[in-house]
XYZ file of C-alpha atoms in Angstrom:
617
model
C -24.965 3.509 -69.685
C -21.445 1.581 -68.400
C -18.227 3.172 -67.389
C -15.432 0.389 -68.052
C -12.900 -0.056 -64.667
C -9.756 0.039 -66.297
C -7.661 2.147 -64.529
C -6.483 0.010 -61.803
C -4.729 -2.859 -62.008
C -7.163 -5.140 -58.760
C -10.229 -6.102 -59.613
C -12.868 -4.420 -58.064
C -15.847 -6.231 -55.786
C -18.565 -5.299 -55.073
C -18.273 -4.024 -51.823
C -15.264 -1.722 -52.339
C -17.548 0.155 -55.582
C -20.281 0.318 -52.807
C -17.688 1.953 -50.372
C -16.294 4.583 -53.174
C -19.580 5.418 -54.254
C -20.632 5.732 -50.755
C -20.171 9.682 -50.974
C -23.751 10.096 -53.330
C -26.358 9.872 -51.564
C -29.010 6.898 -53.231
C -25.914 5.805 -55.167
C -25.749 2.294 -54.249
C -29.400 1.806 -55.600
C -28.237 2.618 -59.117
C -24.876 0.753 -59.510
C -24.224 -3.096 -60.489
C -21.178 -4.851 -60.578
C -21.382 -7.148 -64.238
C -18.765 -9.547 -65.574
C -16.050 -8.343 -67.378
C -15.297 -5.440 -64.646
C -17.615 -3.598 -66.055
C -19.826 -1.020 -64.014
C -23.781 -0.853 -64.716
C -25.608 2.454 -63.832
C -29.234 1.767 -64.313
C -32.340 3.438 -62.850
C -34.632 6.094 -64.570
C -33.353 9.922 -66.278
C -34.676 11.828 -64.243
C -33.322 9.776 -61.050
C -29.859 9.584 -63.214
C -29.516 13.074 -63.836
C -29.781 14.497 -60.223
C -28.508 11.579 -57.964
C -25.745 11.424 -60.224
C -24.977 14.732 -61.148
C -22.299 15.016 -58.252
C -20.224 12.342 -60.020
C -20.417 13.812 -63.627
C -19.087 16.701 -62.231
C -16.576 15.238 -60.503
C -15.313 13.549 -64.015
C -15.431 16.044 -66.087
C -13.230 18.322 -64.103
C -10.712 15.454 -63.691
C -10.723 15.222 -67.585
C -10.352 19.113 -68.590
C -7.713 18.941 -65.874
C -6.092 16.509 -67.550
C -6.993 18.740 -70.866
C -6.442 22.125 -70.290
C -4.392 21.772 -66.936
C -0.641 24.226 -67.243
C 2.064 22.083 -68.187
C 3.185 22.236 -64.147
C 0.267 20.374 -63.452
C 0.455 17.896 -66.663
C 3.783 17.373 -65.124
C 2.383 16.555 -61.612
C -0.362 14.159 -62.870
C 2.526 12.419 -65.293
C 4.863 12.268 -61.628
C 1.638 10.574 -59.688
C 2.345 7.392 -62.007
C 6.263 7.643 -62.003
C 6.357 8.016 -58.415
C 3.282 5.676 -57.181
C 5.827 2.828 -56.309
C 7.711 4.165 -54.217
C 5.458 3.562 -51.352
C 3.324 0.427 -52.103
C 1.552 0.544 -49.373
C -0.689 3.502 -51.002
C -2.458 1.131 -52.632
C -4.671 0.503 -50.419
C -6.409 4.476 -50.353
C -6.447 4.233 -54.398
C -10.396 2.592 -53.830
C -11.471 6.341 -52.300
C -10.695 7.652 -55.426
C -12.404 5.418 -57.762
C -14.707 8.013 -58.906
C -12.618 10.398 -60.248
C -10.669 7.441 -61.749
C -12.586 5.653 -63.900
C -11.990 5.438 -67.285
C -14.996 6.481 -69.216
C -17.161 4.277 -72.074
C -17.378 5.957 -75.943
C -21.349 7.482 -74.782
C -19.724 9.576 -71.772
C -17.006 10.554 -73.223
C -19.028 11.598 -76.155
C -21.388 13.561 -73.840
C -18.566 15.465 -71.786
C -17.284 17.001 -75.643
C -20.816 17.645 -76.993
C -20.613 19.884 -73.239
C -17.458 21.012 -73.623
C -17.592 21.992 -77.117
C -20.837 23.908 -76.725
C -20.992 25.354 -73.497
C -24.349 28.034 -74.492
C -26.608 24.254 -74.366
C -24.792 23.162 -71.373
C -26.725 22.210 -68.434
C -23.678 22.042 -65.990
C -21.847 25.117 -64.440
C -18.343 25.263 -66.288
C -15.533 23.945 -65.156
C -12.605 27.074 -65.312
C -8.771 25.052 -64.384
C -8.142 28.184 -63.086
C -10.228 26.736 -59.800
C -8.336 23.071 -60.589
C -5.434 22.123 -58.220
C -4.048 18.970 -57.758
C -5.380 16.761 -55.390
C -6.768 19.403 -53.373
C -10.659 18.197 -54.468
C -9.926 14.944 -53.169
C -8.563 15.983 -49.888
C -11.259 18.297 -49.371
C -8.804 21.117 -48.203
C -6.740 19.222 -46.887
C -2.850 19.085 -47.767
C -1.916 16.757 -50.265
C 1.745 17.676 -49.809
C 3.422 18.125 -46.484
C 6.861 19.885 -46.452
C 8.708 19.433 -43.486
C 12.128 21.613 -42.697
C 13.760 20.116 -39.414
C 16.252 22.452 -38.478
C 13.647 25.713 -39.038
C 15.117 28.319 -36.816
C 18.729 28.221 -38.554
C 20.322 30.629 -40.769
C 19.714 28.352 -44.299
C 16.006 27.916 -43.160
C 15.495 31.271 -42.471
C 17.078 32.919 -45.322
C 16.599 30.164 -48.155
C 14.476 27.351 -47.666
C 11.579 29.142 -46.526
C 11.878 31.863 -48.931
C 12.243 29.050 -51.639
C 8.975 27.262 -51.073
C 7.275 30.553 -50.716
C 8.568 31.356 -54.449
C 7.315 28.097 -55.634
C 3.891 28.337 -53.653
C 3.625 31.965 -55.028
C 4.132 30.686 -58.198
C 2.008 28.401 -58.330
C 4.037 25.218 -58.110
C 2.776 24.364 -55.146
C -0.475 23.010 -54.398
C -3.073 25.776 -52.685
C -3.322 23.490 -49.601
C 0.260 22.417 -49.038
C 1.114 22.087 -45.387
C 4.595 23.365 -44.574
C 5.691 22.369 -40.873
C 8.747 23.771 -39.039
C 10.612 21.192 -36.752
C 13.770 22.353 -34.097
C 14.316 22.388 -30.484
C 13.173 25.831 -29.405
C 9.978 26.601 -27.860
C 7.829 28.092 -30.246
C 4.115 28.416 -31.580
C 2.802 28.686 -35.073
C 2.529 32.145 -34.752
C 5.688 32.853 -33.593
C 7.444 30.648 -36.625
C 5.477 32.867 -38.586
C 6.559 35.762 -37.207
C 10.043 34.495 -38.029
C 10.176 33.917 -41.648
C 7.325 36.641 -42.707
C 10.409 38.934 -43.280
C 12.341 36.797 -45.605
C 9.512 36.043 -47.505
C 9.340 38.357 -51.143
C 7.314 38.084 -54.036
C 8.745 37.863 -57.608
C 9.657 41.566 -58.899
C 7.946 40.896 -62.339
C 4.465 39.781 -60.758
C 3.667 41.500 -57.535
C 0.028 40.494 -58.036
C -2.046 39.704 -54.564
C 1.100 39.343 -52.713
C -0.157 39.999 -49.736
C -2.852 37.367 -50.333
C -0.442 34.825 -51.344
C 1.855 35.584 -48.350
C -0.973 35.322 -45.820
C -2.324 32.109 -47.211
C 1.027 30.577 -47.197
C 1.902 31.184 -43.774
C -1.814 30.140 -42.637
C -0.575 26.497 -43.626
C 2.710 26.644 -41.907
C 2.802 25.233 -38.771
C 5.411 24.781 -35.542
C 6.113 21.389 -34.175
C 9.188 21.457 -31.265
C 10.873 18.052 -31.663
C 12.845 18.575 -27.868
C 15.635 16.665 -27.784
C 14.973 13.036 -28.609
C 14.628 12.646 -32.102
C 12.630 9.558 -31.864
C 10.049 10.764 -29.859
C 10.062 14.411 -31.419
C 9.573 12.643 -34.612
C 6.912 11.057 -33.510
C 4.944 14.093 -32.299
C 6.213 15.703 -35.996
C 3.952 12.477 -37.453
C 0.837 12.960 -35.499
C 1.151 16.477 -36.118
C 1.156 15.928 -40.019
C -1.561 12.943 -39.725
C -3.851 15.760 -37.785
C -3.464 18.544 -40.546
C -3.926 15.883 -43.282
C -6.845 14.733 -41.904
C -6.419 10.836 -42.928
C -6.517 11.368 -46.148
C -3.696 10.483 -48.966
C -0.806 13.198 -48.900
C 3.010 12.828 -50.118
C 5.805 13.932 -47.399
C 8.799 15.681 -48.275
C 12.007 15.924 -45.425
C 14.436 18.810 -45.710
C 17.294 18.247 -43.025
C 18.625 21.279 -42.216
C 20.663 20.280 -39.359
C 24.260 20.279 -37.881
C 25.994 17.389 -39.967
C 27.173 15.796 -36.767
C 23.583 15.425 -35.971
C 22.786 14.689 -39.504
C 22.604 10.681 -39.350
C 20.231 10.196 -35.799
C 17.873 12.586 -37.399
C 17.871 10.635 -40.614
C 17.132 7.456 -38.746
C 14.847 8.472 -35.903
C 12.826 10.372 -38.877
C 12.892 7.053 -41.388
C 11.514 5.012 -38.199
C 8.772 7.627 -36.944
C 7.687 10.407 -39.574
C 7.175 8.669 -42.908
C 3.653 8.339 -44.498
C 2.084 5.376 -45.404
C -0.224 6.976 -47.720
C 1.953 8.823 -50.277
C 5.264 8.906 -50.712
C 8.145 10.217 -48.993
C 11.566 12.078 -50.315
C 14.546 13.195 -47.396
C 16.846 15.953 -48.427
C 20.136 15.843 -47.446
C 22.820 18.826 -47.399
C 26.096 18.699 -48.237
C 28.872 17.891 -47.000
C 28.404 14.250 -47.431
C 30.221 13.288 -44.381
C 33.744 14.343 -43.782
C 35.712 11.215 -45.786
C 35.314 8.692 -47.542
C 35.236 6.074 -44.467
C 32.011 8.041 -42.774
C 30.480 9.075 -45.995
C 30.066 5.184 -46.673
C 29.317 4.495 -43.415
C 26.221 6.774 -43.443
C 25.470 6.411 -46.960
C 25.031 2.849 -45.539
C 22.529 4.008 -42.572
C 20.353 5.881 -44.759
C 19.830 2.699 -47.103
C 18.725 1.174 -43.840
C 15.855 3.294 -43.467
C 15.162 4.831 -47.393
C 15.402 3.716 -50.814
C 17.596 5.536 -53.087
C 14.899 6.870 -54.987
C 14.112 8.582 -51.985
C 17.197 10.208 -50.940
C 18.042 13.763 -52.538
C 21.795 15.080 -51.627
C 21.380 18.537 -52.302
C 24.015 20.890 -53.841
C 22.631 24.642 -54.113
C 25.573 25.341 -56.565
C 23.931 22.551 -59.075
C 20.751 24.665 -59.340
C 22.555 27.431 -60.926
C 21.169 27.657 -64.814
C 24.417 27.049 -65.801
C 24.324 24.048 -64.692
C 20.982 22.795 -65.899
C 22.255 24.817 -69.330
C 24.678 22.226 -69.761
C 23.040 19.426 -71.475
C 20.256 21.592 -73.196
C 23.459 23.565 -74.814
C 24.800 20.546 -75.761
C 22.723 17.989 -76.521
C 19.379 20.270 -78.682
C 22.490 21.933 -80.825
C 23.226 20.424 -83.575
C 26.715 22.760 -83.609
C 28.217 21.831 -80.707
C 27.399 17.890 -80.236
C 30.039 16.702 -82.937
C 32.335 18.787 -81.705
C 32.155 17.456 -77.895
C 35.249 15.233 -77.989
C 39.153 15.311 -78.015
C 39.652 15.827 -81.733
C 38.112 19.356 -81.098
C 38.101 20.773 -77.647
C 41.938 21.300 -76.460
C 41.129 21.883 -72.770
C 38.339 22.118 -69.963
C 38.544 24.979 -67.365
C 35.505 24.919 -64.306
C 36.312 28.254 -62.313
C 34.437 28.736 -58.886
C 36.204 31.995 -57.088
C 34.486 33.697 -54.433
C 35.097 37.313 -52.522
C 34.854 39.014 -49.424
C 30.959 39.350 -50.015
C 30.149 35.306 -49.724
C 29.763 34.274 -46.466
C 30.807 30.757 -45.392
C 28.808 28.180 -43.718
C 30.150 27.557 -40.037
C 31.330 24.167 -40.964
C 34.352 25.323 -43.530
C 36.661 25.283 -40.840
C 36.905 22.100 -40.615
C 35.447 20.988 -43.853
C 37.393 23.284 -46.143
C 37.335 24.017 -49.957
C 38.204 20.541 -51.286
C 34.945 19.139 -48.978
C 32.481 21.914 -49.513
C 32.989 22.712 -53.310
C 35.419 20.464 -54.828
C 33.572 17.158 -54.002
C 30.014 18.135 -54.870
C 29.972 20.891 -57.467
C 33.146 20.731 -59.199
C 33.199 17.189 -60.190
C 29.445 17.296 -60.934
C 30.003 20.209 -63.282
C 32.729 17.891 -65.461
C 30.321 14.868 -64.822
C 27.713 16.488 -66.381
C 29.645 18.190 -69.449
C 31.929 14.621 -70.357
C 28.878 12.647 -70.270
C 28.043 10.574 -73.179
C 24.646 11.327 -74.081
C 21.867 9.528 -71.799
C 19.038 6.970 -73.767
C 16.591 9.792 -72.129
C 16.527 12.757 -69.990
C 15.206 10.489 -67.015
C 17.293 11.260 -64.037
C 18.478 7.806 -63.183
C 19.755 7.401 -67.398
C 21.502 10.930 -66.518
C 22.890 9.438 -63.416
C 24.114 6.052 -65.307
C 26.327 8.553 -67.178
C 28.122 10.704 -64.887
C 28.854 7.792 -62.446
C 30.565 6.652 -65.607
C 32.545 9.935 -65.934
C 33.861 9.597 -62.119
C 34.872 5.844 -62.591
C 37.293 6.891 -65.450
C 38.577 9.945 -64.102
C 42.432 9.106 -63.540
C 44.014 9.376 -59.974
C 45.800 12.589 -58.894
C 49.434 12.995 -58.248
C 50.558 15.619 -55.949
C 52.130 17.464 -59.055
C 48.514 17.925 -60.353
C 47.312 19.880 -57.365
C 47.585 23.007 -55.984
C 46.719 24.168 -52.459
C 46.213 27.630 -51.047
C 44.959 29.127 -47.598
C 44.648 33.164 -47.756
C 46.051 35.118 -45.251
C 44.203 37.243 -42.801
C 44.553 39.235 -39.950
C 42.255 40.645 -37.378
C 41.433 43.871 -38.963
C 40.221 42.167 -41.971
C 36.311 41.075 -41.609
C 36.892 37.198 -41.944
C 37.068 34.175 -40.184
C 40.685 34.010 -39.059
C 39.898 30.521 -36.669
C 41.151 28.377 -39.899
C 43.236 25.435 -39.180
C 46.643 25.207 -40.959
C 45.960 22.398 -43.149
C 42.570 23.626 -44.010
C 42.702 24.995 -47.625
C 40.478 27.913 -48.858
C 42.195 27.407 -52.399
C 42.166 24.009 -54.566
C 43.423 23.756 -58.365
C 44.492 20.944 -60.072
C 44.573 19.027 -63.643
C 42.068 15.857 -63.992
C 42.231 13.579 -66.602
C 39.113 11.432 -68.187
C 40.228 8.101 -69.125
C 38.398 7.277 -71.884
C 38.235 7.600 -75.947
C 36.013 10.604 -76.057
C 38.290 12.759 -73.650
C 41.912 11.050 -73.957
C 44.272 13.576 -73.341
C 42.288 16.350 -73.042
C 43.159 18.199 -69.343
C 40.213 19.488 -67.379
C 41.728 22.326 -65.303
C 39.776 22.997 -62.353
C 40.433 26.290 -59.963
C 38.011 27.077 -56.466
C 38.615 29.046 -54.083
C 37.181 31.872 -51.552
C 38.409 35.288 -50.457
C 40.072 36.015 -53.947
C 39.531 39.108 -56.593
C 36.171 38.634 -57.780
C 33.217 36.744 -57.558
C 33.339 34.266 -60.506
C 31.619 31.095 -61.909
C 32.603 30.024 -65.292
C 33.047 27.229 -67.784
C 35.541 27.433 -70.673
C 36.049 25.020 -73.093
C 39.040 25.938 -75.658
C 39.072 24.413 -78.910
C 42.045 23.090 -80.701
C 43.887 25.190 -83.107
C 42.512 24.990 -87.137
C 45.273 22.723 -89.007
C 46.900 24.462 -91.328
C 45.342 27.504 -90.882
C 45.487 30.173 -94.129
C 45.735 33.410 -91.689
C 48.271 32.187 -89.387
C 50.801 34.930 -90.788
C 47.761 37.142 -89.735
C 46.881 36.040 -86.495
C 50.313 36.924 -84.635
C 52.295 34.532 -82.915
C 50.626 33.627 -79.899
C 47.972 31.678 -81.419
C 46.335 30.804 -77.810
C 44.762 34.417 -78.218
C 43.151 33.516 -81.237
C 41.467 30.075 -80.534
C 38.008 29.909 -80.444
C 36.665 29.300 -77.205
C 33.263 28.410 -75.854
C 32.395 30.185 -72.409
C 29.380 29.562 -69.994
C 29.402 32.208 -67.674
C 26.765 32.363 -64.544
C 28.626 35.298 -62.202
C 28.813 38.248 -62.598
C 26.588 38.355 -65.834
C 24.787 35.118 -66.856
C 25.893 35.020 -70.142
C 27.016 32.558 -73.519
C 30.156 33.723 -75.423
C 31.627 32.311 -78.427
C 35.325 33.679 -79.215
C 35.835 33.715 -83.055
C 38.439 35.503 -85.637
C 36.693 37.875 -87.941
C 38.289 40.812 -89.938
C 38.029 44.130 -89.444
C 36.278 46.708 -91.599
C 38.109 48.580 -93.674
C 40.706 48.552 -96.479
C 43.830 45.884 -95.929
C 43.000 42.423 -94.358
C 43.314 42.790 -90.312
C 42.210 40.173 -87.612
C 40.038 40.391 -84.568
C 39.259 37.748 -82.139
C 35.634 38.815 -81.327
C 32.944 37.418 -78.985
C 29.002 36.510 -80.155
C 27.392 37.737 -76.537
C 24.015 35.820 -75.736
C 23.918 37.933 -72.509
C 20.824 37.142 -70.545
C 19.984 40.236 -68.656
C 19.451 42.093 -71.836
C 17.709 38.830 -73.621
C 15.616 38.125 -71.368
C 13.472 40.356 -69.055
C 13.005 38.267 -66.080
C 14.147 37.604 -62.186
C 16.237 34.197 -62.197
C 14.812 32.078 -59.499
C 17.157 30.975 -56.994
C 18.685 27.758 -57.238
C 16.719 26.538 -54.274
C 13.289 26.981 -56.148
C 14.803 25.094 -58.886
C 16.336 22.390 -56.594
C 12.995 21.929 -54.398
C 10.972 21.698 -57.133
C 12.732 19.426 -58.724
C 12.519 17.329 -55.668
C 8.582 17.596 -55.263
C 8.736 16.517 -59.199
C 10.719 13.587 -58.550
C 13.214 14.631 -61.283
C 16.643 13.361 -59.342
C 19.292 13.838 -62.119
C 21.150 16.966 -60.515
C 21.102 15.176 -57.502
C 23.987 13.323 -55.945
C 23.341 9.435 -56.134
C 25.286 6.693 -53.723
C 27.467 5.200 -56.512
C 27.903 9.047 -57.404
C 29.135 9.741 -53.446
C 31.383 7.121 -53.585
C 33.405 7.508 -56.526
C 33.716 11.444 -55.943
C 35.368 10.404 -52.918
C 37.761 7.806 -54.540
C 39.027 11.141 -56.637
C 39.428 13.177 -53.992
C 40.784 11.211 -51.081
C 44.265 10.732 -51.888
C 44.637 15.043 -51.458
C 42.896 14.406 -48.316
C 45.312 12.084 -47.232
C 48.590 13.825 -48.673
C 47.303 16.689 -46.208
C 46.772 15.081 -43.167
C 50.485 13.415 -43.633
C 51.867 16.999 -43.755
C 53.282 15.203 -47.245
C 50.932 18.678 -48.838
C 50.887 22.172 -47.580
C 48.673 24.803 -48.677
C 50.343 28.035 -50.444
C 49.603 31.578 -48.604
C 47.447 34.054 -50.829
C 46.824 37.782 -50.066
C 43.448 37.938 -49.167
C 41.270 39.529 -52.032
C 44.020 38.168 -54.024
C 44.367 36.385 -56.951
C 45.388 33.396 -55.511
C 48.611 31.154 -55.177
C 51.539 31.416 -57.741
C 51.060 27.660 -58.350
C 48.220 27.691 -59.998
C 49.637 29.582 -62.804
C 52.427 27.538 -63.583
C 50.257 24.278 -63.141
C 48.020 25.906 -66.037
C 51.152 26.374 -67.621
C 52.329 22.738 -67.438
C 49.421 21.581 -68.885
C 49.767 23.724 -72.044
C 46.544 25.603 -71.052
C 45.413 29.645 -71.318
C 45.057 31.030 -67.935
C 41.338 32.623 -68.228
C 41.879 36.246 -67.568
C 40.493 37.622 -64.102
């Protein structure tokens, strides 16, 4: 019998099938290189059957994995081909796995389904996926993704990131033999980092199944690395830490930077220099703010490019995990209902709403970064990106990303009319951070405008701020009125009451409302203006991951579309900087709020201006 080498692009000689069969004992006696690439097994049955039966095995779990696997792991498998190029250089390990590689002749493949198909005649031990993972076979326990989180003893590692990849590992998103190494300056063992997170870790309310099991096999594989305090050489040691636990064999790398922003850029470096793999490929995550203008955002946008490719880079936004946000384009674009109706001649106005109370802490950093930095550069203008859009040629993050960079190019430029500041007021007795600077706001609104012949006209009212009313975070898009409508004598005359209105609502309950006029029942004809409540707490009985999960696995899929590109960066910038300059010229002030307010004056008369509903709080 043959098996045809067709899988990999270099020809195979005869000495690398000699090294990749190497692992069977006798094997080399039984295997010819032909013409044609084509790979002769010879020698007699009974000889076959035994010497061999190592490698059958071998194949026919890579093809029920590849049958039966859960779509997460179809998904994997499909990324191992999107992502292969992004480190070349892994090439060169692809020979080791030649046997579980090779694409089978029409006899073998006949033979694994006449085994599959009746497994009472089978002479093999079946093969259950419920033993598969992937990759872990070939690394012979050893990790075949390493998840690194420099900064591990802060407040964000501690109470998100680690509690994130312990979802996803829990889950079973992550392989069984991941390795997940901490990285900071303190002076710490395994055990002690351990020790640290075990109490932030929590499995999922609806499964609850061998969580203690899961738990203690996930923190087995975490390991402590202290990097001191030169990043090149603690880098270093964080490299021949991760090259000892993989064991030389091929393994992907993942970065999360969870460090003090001024730090930010001689981590990135020292890390692209001394950390990355040669043997997989490598992804750096980045959090936000993306540097503190538009001057030093370049200027480090431009020393990560040094050291990275773009494909590489993720510029994470928690507030883009939401499933709002992700709801966006599946509302819109697998609904026939809405997608004709996603233009100017329908929609009347745009409102994103982002309010936040007493109960949401804020990062250290928003003193001097500030509402218009933290939320208003990332999240807000993301949020419009993605819902102007024009529809992408696929779902592949980089078509998604060719259309909202074109949705930040034609946004118009602000005029200090357009914008509102606030900055609430606090004293001593309340429990906030009173250290703000005066030209620091907590509260941004203002009007944007999309230049272009889908949204012409149409205002996109933005509104984000912290210590106000309620916790809030809400899209509402308002629909023109109907021409000439029958019931207008009916519907009263403030018609803004009665327009339907579509509303995406993520806090306080997740939830999809459509406002529409109906009459009432009973005798006489009598108008309501109702709402058709998708609410998701009583649709659907399950815990909503956190938006971490959804981010980090998104990352580890290489799926880079809620993600914040450099072209991206750069023109969210251009929109914003003019407000950042108006406020360092003392040419803008910011408008005192009470604190658990609702929020400056301004606001409401710049919704008024506009000719646009204020959404009721």
């Amino acid at each position: 019998m043959s098996a045809s080498i067709s899988h990999f692009s270099p020809p195979f000689s005869e000495s690398s099938i000699a090294s990749s069969i190497s692992l069977f004992p006798g094997a080399a006696n039984n295997f010819q290189l032909s013409g044609g690439s084509r790979l002769v097994l010879h020698g007699g049955a009974g000889s076959f059957c035994w010497r061999f039966r190592g490698l059958k095995l071998r194949i026919l779990k890579r093809l029920n994995r590849r049958q039966h696997a859960p779509a997460n792991e179809l998904k994997g498998i499909r990324n191992q081909d999107k992502v292969q190029s992004e480190n070349p250089s892994s090439n060169d390990e692809q020979y080791s796995e030649a046997a579980s590689t090779i694409s089978l002749s029409n006899g073998l493949a006949e033979e694994h389904t006449r085994t599959t198909s009746q497994p009472k005649t089978s002479t093999l031990p079946p093969v259950t996926t419920s033993s598969l993972n992937l990759n872990v076979g070939d690394n012979h326990g050893r990790p075949s993704l390493c998840i690194a989180v420099i900064g591990a003893t802060g407040e964000l590692a501690k109470k998100k990131i680690f509690p994130a990849l312990f979802a996803l590992y829990y889950s079973g998103f992550l392989p069984e033999n991941v390795g997940i190494f901490g990285y900071s300056r303190k002076d710490l063992t395994d055990e002690e980092l351990r020790s640290l997170i075990a109490s932030t870790l929590t499995c999922r309310i609806d499964h609850q199944r061998d969580c203690g099991d899961k738990m203690d096999a996930f923190l087995s594989r975490t390991y402590y690395l202290n990097g001191g305090y030169d990043n090149k050489e603690g880098m270093s040691k964080l490299n021949s830490r991760m090259e000892q636990i993989e064991g030389g064999y091929r393994a992907n790398r993942i970065f999360y930077l969870s460090v003090p922003h001024e730090a930010l850029q001689d981590v990135a470096s020292s890390l692209g220099d001394n950390a990355q793999t040669k043997k997989g490929w490598n992804r750096i995550i980045i959090e936000k703010p993306f540097g503190f203008d538009a001057v030093s955002s370049q200027l480090f946008t431009k020393s990560l490019l040094s050291k990275y490719e773009e494909k590489q880079i993720y510029r994470i936004d928690h507030l883009l995990g939401r499933n709002l946000i992700e709801n966006l384009t599946v509302l819109r674009f697998s609904n026939l209902v809405f997608e004709p109706l996603w233009s100017r001649t329908y929609i009347r106005n745009v409102q994103v709403i982002l309010s936040e109370d007493l109960s949401m802490p804020r990062g250290r950093y928003f003193d001097g970064y500030g509402v218009i930095r933290d939320i208003v550069h990332s999240h807000m203008l993301q949020t419009i990106a993605l819902l102007a859009m024009e529809p992408p040629i696929s779902l592949d993050g980089e078509d998604i990303r060719n259309e909202k960079v074109k949705v930040l190019r034609s946004i118009r430029e602000l005029e200090p009319s357009d914008v509102i500041l606030g900055q609430y007021k606090a004293t001593s007795q309340d429990k906030v951070d009173v250290s703000l600077s005066s030209r620091i706001p907590t509260f941004f609104a203002a009007a944007l405008y999309i230049d272009n012949a889908r949204w012409d006209g149409v205002p996109f009212m933005i509104k984000a701020g912290v210590g106000l009313i309620k916790h809030r975070l809400e899209i509402r898009i308002q629909f023109n009125s109907v021409p000439g409508n029958l019931y207008r004598e009916r519907l009263g005359h403030n018609t803004d009451l009665t327009t339907n209105e579509l509303i995406l609502r993520d806090v306080p309950d997740e939830a999809i409302l459509v406002k529409i006029n109906n009459k009432i029942p009973g005798l006489g004809l009598h108008l309501d203006a109702s709402e058709l409540n998708l609410l998701y707490k009583d649709k659907y009985n399950v815990e909503v991951p956190d938006s971490y999960e959804h981010l980090l696995l998104d990352v580890i899929d290489g799926d880079n579309h809620l993600f914040l590109r450099s072209d991206e960066l750069a023109a969210a910038w251009s929109i914003i900087t003019p407000v950042l300059q108006w406020i360092d010229q003392d040419n803008m002030a910011p408008e005192l709020y009470e604190l658990g307010g609702r929020g400056p004056v301004g606001s409401y008369y710049l919704w008024a201006k506009h000719g646009v509903r204020w959404a009721d709080d």
